[in-house]
PDB file of C-alpha atoms in Angstrom:
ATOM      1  CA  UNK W  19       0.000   0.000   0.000  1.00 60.00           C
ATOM      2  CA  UNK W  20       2.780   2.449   0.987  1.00 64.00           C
ATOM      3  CA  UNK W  21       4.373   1.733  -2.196  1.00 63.00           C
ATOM      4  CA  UNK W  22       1.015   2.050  -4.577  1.00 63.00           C
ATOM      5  CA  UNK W  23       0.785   5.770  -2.365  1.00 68.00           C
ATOM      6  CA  UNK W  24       4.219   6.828  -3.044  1.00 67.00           C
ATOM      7  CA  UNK W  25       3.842   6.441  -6.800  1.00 67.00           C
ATOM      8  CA  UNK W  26       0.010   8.362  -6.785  1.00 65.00           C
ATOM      9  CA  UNK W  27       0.279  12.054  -7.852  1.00 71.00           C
ATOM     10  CA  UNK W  28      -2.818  12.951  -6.526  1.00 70.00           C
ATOM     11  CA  UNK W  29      -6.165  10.760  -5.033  1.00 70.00           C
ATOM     12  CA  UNK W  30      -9.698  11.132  -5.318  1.00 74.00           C
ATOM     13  CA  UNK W  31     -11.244  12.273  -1.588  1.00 72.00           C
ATOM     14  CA  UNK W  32     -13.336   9.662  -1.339  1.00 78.00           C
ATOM     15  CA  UNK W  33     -10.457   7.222  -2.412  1.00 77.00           C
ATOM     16  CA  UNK W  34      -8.281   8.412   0.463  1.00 74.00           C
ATOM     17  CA  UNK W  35     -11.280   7.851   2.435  1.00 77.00           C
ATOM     18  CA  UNK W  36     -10.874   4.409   1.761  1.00 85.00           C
ATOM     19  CA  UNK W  37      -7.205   4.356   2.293  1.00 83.00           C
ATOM     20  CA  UNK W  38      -7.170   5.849   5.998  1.00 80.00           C
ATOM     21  CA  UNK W  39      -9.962   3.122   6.645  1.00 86.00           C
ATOM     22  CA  UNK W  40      -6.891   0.502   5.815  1.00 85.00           C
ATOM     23  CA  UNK W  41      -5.066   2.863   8.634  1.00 85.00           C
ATOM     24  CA  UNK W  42      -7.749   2.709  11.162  1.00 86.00           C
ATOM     25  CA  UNK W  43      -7.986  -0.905  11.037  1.00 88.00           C
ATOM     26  CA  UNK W  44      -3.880  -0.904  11.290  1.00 87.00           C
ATOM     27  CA  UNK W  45      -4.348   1.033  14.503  1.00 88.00           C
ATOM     28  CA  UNK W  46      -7.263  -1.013  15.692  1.00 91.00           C
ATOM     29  CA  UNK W  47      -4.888  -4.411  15.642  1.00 94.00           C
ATOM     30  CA  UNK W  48      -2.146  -2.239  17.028  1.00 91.00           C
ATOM     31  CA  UNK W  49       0.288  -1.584  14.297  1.00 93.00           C
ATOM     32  CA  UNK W  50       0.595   1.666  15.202  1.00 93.00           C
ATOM     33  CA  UNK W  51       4.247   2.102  13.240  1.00 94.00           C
ATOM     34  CA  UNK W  52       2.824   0.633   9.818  1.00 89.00           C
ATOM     35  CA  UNK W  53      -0.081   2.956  10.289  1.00 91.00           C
ATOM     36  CA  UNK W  54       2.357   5.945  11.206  1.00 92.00           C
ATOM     37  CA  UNK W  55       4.531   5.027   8.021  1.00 90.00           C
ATOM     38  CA  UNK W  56       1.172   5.056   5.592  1.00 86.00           C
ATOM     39  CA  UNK W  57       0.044   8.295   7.173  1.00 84.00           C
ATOM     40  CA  UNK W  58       3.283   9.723   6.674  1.00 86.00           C
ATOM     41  CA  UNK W  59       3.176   8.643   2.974  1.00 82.00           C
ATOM     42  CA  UNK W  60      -0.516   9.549   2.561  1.00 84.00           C
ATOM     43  CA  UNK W  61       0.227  13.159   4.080  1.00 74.00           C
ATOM     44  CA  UNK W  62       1.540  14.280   0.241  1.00 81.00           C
ATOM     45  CA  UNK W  63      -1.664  13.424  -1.379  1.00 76.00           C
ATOM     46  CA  UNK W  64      -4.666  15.294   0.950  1.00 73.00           C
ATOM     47  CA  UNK W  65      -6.413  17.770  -0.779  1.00 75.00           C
ATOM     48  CA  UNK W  66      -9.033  18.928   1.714  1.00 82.00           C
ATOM     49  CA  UNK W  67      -8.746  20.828   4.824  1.00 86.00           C
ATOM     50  CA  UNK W  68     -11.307  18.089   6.309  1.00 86.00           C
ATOM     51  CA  UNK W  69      -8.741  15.481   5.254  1.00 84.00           C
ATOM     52  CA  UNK W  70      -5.711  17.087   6.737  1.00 89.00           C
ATOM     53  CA  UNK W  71      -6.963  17.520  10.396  1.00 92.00           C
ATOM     54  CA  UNK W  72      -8.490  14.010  10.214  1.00 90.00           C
ATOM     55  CA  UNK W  73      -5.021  13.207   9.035  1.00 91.00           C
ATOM     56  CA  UNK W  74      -3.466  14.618  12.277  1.00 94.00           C
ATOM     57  CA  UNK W  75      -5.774  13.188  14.362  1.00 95.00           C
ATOM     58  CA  UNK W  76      -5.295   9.764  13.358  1.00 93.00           C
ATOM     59  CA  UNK W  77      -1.672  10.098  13.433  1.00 95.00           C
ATOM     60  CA  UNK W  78      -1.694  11.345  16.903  1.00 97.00           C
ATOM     61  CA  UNK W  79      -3.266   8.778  18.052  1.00 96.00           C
ATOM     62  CA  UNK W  80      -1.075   6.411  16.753  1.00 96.00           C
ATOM     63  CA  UNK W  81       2.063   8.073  18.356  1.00 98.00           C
ATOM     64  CA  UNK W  82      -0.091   7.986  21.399  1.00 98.00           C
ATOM     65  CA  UNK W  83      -0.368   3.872  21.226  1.00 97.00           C
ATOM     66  CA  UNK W  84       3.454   3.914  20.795  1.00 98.00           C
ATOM     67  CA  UNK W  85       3.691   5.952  24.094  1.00 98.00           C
ATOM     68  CA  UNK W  86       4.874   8.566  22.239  1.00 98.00           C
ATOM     69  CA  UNK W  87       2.737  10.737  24.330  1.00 98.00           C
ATOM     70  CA  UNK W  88       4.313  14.401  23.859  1.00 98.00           C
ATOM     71  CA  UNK W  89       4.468  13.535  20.017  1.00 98.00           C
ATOM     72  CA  UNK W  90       0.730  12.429  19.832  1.00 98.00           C
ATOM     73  CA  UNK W  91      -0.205  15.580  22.095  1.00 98.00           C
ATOM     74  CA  UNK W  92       1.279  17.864  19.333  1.00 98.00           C
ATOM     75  CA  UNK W  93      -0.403  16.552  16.730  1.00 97.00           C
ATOM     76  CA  UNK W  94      -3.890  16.039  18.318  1.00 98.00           C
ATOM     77  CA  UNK W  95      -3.165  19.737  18.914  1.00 98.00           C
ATOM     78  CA  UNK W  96      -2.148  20.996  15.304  1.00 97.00           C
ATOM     79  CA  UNK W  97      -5.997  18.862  14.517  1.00 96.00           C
ATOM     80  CA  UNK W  98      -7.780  21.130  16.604  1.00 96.00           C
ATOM     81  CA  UNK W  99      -6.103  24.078  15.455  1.00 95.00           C
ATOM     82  CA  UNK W 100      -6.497  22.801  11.800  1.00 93.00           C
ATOM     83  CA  UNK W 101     -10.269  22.710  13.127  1.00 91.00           C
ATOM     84  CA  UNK W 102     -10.667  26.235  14.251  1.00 80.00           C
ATOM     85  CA  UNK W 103     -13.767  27.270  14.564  1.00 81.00           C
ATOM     86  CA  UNK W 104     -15.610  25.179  11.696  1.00 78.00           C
ATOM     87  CA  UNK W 105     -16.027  22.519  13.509  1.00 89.00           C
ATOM     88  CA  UNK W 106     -16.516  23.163  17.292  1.00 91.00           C
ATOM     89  CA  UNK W 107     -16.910  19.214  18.136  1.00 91.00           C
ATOM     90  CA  UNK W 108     -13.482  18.098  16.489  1.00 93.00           C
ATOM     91  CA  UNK W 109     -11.651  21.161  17.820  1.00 95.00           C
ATOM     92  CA  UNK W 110     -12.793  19.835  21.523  1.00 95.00           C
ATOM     93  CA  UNK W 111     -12.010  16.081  20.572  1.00 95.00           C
ATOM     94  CA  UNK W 112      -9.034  17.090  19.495  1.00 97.00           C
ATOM     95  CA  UNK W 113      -8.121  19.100  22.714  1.00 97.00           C
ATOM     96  CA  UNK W 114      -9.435  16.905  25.091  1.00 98.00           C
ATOM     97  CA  UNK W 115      -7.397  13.831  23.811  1.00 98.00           C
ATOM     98  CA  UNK W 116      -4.550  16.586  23.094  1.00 98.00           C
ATOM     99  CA  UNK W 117      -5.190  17.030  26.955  1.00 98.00           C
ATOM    100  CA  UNK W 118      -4.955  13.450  27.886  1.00 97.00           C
ATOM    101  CA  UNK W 119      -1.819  12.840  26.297  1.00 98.00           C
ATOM    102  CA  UNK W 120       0.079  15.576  27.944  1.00 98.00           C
ATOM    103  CA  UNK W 121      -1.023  13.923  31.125  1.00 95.00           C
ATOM    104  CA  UNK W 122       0.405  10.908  29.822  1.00 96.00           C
ATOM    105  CA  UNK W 123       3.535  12.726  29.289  1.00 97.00           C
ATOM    106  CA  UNK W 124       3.884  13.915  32.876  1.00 94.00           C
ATOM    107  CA  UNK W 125       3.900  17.676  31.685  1.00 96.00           C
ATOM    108  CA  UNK W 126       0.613  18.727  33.905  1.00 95.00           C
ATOM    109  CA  UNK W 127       0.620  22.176  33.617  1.00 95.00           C
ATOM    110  CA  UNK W 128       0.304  21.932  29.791  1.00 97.00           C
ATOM    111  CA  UNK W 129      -2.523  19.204  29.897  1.00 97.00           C
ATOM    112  CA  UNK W 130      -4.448  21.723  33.011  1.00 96.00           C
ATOM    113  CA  UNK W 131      -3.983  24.652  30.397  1.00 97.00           C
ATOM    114  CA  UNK W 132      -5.698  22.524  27.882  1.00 98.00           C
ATOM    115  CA  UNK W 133      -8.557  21.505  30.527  1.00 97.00           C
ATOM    116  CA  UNK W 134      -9.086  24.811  31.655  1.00 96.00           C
ATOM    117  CA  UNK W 135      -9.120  25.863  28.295  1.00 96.00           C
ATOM    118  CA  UNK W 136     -12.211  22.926  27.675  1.00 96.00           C
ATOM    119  CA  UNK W 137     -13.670  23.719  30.291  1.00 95.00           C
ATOM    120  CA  UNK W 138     -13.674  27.852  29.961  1.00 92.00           C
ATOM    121  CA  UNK W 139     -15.304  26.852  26.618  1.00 89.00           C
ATOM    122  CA  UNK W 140     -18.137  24.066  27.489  1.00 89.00           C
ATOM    123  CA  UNK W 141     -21.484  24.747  28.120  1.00 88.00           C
ATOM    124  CA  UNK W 142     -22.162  21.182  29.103  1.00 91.00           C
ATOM    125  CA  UNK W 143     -22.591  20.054  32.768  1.00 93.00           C
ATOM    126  CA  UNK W 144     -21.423  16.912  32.678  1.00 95.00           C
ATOM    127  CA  UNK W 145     -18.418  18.283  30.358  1.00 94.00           C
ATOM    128  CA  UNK W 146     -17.340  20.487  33.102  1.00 95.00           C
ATOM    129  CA  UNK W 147     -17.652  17.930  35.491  1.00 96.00           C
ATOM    130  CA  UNK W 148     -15.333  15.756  33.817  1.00 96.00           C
ATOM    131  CA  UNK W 149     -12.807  18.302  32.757  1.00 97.00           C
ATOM    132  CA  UNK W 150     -12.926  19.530  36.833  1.00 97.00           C
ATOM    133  CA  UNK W 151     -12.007  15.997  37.699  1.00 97.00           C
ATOM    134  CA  UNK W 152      -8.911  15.994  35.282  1.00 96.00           C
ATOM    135  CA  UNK W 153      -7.673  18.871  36.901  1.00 97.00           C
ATOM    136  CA  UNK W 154      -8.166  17.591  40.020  1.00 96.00           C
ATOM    137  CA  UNK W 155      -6.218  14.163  39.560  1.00 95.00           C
ATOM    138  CA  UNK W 156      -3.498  16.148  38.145  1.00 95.00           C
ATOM    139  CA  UNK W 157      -3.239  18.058  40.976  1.00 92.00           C
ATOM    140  CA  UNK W 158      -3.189  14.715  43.394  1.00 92.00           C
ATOM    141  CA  UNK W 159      -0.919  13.749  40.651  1.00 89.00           C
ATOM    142  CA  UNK W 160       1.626  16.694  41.174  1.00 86.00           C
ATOM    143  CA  UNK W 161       1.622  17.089  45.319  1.00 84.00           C
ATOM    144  CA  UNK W 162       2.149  13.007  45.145  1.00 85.00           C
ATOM    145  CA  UNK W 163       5.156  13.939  42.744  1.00 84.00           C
ATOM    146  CA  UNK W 164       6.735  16.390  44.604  1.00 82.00           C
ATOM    147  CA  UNK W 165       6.246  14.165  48.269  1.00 83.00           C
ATOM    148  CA  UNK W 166       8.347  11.830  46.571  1.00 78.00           C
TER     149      UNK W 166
END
């Protein structure tokens, strides 16, 4: 596949529809690198802004399942920001798991700037609720850190 890619000069959107489904179901048997490589190849060929912050997404979450968890954080972020304010729901997917990974990552005052973020931004109760929570285990998360 990453060869037929490299020799395309250009793909129909719905064909490269089809082609990041191949991805998906690389990441859902957890070949996270083969998906990774196949984005990577794919990147050349999107067309549509709709494409390239899927395209980001995906890939972060691949980087993510290699515990590559600053890596996936960037690119879950570059999503949302590829997002903007077109799409409201896959800017906040995109920061929340954006969010998650920095956790991940040990680098809690990023992720709580990301929460706080969320939750400055969601009308939702139950949003807020979980969004207060994050910010509260990263807190635990920091004073058990520094009692070390």
């Amino acid at each position: 596949l990453g060869d037929w890619l490299s020799g395309l000069d250009e793909i129909a959107p719905a064909s490269l529809d089809r082609v990041m489904q191949i991805m998906f179901d690389l990441q859902f048997i957890g070949e996270h690198q083969l998906a990774l490589d196949l984005f990577q190849v794919s990147a050349r060929l999107v067309r549509t802004p709709g494409h390239r912050r899927e395209l980001f997404y995906w890939a972060a979450q691949s980087w993510v399942g290699l515990g590559e968890y600053a890596m996936g954080a960037a690119y879950y972020l570059e999503s949302a920001r590829l997002s903007g304010e077109n799409d409201v729901h896959w800017q906040n997917s995109a920061l929340y798991q954006a969010a998650k990974a920095l956790e991940s990552a040990k680098l809690y005052k990023d992720a709580g700037n990301v929460y706080r973020r969320l939750l400055g931004d969601s009308p939702e109760s139950k949003m807020q609720a979980k969004l207060r929570y994050r910010l509260a285990q990263i807190e635990r998360r920091r004073d058990r850190e520094r009692s070390e």
